[in-house]
mmCIF file with all atom_site columns, C-alpha atoms in Angstrom:
data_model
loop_
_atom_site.group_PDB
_atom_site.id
_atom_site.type_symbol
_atom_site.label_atom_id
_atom_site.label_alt_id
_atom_site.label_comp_id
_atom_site.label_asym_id
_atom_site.label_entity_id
_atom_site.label_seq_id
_atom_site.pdbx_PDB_ins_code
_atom_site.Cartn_x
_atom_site.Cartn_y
_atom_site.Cartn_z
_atom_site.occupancy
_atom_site.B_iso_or_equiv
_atom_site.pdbx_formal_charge
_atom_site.auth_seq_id
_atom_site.auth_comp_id
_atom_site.auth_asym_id
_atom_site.auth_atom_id
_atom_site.pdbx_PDB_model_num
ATOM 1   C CA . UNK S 1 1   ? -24.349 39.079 -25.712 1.00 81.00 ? 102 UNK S CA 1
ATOM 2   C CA . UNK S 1 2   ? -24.734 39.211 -22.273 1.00 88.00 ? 103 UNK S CA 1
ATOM 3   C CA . UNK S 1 3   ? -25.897 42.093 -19.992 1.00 88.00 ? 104 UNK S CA 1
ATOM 4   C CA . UNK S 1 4   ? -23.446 44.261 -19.191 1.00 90.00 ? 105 UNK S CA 1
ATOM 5   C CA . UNK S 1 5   ? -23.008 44.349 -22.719 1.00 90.00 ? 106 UNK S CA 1
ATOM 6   C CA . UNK S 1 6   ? -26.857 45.715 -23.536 1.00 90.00 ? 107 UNK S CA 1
ATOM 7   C CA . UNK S 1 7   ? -25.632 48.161 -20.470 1.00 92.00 ? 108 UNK S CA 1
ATOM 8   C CA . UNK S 1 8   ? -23.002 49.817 -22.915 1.00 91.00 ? 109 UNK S CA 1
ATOM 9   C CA . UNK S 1 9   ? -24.927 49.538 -25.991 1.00 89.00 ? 110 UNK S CA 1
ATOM 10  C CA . UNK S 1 10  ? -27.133 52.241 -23.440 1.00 89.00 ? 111 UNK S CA 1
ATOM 11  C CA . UNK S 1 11  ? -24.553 53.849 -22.376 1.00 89.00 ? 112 UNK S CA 1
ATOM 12  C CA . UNK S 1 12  ? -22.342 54.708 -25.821 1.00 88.00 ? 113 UNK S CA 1
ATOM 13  C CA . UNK S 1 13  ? -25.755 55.798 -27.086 1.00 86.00 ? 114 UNK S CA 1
ATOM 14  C CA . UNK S 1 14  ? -26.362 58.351 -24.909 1.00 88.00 ? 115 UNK S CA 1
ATOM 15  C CA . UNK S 1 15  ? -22.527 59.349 -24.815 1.00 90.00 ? 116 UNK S CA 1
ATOM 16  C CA . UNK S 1 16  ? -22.363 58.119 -21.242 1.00 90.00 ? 117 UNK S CA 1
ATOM 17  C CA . UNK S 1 17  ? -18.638 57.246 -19.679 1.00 93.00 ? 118 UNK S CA 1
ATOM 18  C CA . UNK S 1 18  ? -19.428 54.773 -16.639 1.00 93.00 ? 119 UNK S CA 1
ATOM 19  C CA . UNK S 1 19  ? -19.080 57.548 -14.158 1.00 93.00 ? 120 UNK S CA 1
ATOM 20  C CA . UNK S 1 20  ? -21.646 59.628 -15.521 1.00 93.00 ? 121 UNK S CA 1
ATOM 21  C CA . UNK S 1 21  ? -24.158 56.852 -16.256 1.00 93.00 ? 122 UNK S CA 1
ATOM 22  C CA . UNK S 1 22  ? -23.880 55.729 -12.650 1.00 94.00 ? 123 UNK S CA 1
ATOM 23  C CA . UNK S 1 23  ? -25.140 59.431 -11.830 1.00 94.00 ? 124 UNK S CA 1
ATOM 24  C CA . UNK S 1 24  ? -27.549 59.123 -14.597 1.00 94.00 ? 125 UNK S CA 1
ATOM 25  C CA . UNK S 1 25  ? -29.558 55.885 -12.771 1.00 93.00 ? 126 UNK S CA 1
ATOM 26  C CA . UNK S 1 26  ? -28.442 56.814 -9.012  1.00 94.00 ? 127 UNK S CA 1
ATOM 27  C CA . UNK S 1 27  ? -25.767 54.103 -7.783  1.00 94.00 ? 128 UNK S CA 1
ATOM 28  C CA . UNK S 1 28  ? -22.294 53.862 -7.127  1.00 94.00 ? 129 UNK S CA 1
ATOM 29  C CA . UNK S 1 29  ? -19.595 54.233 -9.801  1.00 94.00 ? 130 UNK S CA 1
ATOM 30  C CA . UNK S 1 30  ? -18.156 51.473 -8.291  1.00 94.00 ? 131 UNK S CA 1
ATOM 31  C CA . UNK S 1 31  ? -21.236 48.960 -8.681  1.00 93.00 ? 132 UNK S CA 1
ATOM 32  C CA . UNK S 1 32  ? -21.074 50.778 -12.667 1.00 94.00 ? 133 UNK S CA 1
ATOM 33  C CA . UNK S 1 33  ? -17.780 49.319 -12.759 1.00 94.00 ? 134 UNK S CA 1
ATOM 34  C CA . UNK S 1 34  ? -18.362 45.554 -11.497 1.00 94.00 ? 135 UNK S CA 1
ATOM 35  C CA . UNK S 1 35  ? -20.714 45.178 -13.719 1.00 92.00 ? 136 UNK S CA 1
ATOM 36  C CA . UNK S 1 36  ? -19.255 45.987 -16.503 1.00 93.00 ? 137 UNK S CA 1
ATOM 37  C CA . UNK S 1 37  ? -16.290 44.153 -15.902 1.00 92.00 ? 138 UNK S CA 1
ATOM 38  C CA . UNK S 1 38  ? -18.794 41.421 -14.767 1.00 90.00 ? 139 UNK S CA 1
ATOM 39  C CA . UNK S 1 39  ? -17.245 40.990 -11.690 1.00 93.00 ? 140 UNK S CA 1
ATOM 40  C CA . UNK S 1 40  ? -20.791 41.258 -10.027 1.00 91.00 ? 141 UNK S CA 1
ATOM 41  C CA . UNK S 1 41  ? -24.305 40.331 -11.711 1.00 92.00 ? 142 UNK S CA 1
ATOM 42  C CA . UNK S 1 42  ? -26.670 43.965 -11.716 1.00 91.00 ? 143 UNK S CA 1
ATOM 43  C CA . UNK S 1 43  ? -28.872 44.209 -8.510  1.00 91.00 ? 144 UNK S CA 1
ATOM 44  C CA . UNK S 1 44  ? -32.706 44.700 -9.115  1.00 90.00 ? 145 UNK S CA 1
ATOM 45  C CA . UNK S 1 45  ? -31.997 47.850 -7.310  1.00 92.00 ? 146 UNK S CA 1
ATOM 46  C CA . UNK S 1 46  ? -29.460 48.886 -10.428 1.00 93.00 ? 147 UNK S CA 1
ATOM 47  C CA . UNK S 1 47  ? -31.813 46.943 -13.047 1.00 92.00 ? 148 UNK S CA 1
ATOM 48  C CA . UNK S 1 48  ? -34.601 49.397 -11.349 1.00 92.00 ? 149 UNK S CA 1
ATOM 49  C CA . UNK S 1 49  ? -32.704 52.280 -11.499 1.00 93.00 ? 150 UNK S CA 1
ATOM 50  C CA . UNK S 1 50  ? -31.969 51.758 -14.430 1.00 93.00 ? 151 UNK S CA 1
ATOM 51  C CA . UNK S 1 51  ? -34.950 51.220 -15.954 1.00 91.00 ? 152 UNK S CA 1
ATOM 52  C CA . UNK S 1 52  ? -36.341 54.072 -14.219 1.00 91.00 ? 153 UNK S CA 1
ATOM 53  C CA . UNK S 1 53  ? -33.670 56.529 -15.999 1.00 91.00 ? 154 UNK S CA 1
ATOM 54  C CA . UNK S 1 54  ? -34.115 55.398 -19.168 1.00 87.00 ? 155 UNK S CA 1
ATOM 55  C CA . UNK S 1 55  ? -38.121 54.421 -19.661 1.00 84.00 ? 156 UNK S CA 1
ATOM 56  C CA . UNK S 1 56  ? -37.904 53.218 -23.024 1.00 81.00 ? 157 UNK S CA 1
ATOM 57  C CA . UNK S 1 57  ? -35.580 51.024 -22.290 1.00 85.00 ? 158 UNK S CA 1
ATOM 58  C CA . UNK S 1 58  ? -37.191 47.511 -22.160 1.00 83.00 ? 159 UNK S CA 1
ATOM 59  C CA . UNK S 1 59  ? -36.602 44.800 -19.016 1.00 84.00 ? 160 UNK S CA 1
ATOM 60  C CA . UNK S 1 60  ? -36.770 42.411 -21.453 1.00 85.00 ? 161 UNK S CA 1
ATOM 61  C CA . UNK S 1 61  ? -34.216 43.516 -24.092 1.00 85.00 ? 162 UNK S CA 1
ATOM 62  C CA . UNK S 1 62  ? -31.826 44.432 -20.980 1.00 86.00 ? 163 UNK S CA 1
ATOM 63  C CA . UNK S 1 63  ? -32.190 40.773 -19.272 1.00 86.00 ? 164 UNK S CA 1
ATOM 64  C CA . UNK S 1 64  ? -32.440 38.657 -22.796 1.00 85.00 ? 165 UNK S CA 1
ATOM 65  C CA . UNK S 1 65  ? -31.481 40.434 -25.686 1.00 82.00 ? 166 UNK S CA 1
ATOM 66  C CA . UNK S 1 66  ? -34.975 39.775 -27.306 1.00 79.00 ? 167 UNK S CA 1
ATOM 67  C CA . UNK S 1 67  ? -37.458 42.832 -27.509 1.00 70.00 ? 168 UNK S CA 1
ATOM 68  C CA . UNK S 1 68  ? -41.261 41.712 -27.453 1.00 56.00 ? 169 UNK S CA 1
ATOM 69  C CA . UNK S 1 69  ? -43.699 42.873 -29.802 1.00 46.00 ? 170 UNK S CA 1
ATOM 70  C CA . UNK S 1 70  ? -45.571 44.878 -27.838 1.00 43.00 ? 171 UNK S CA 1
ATOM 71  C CA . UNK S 1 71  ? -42.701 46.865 -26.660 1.00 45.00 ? 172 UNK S CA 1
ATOM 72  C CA . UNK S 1 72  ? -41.420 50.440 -28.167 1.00 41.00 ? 173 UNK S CA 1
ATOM 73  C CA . UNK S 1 73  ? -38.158 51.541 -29.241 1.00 42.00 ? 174 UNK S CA 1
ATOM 74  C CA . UNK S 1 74  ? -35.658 51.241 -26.815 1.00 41.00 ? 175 UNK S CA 1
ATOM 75  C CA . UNK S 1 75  ? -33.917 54.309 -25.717 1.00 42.00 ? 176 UNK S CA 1
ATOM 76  C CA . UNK S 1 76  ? -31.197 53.832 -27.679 1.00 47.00 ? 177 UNK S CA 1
ATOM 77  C CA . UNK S 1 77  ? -30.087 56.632 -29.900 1.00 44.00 ? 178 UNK S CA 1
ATOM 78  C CA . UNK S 1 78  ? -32.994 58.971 -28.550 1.00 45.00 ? 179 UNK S CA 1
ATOM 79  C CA . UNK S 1 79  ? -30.844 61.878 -29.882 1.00 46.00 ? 180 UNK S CA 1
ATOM 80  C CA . UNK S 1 80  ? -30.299 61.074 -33.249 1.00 46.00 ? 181 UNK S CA 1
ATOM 81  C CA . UNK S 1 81  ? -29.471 63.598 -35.691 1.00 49.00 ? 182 UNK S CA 1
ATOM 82  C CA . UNK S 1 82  ? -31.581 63.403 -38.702 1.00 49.00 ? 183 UNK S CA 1
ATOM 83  C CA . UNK S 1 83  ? -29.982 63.031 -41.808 1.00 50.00 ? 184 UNK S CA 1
ATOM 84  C CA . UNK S 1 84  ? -30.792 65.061 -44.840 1.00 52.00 ? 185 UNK S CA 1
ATOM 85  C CA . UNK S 1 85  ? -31.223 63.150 -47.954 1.00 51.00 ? 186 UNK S CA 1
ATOM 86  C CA . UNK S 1 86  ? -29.611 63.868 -51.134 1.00 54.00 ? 187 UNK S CA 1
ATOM 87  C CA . UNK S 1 87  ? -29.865 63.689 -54.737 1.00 54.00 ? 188 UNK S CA 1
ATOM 88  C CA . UNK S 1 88  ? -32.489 62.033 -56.470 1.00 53.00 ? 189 UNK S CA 1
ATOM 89  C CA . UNK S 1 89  ? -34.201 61.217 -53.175 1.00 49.00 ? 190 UNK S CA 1
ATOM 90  C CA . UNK S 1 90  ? -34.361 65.303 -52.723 1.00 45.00 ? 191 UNK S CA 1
ATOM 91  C CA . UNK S 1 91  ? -37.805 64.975 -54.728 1.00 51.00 ? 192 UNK S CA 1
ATOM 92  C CA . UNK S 1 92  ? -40.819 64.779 -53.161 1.00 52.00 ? 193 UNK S CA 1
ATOM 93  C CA . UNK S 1 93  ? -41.423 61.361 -51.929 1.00 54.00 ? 194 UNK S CA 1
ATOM 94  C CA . UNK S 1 94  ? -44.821 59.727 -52.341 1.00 55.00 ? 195 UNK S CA 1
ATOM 95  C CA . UNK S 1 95  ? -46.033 55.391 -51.933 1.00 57.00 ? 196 UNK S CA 1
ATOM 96  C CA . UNK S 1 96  ? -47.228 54.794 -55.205 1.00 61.00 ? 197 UNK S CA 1
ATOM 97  C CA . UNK S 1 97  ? -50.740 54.829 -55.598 1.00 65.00 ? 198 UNK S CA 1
ATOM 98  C CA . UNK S 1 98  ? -51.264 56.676 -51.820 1.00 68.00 ? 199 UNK S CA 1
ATOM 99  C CA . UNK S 1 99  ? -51.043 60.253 -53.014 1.00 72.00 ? 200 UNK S CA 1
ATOM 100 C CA . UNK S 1 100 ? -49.154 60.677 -49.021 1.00 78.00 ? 201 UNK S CA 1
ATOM 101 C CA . UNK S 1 101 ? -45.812 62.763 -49.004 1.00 77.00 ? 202 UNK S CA 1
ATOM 102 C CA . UNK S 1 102 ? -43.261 61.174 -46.999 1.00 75.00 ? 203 UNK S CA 1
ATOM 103 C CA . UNK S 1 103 ? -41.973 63.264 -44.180 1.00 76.00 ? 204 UNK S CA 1
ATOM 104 C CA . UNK S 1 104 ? -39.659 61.419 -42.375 1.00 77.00 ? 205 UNK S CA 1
ATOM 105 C CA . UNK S 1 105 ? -38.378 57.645 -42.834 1.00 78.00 ? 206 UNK S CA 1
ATOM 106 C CA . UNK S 1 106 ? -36.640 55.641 -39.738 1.00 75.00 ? 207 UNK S CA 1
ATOM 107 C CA . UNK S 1 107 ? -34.317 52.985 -40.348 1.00 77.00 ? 208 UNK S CA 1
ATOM 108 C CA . UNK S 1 108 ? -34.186 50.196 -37.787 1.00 75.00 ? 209 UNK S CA 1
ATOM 109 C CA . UNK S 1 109 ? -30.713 48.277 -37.427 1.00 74.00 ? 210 UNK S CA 1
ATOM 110 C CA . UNK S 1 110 ? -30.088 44.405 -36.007 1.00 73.00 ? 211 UNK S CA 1
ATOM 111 C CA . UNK S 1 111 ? -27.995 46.392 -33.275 1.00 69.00 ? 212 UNK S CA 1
ATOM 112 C CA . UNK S 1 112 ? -30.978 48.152 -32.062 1.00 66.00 ? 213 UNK S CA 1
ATOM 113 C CA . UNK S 1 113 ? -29.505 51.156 -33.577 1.00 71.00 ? 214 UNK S CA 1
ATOM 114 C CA . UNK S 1 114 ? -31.113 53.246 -35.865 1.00 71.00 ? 215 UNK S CA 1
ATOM 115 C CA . UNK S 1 115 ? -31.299 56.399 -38.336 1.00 73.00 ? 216 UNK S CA 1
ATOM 116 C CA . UNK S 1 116 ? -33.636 59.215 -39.083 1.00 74.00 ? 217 UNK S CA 1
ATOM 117 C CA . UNK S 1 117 ? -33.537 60.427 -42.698 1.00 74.00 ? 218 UNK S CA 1
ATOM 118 C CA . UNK S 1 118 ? -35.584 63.748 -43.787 1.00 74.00 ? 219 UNK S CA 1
ATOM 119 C CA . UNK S 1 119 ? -36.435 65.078 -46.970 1.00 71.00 ? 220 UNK S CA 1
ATOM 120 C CA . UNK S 1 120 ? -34.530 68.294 -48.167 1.00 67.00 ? 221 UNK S CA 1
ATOM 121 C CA . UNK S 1 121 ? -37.021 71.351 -47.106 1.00 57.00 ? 222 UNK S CA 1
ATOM 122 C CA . UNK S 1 122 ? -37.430 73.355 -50.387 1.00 51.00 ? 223 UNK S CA 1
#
């Protein structure tokens, strides 16, 4: 996987076309475009822009695909809906032997995608 496509993974998860993602981090829709046909390699300027627009987004998961330990989420999917749970799973969930509800589990994907699942609110 190579950069510009980490640059869509960003973009389809914020439900950015090219045009409005070069808006989004301040450069040209045309520099947008030669990147993602890799035409041209990103400038630091872009990679800086970038970055700036989207915080959580790490330099190192943008340049290499790998995401260091240390690091947060990455601003992927920041607008998630939640999903309600249903059926059996509508029961109050508790870790054995804890005695803690669970109010809210996140599932983490290899695509850096992921899901927020709720209990049902009685």
């Amino acid at each position: 996987m190579e950069i510009k496509d980490r640059l869509r993974m960003i973009m389809e998860s914020h439900k950015l076309n090219a045009g409005s993602f070069a808006d989004k981090i301040g450069v040209q829709r045309s520099n947008v475009s030669h990147v993602l046909s890799g035409r041209n390699k990103p400038s630091f300027d872009f990679v800086e822009k970038l970055l700036q627009a989207f915080p959580r987004v790490s330099a190192e998961w943008l340049f290499t695909g790998r995401q260091s330990e240390k690091a947060v989420v990455s601003d992927l999917l920041i607008d998630a809906e939640p999903m309600k749970m249903s059926g059996d799973a509508e029961k109050e969930l508790k870790p054995s032997g804890t005695g803690k509800k669970i109010v809210k589990t996140l599932v983490f994907y290899e695509d850096f995608t992921f899901d927020v699942f709720l209990p049902n609110e009685k």
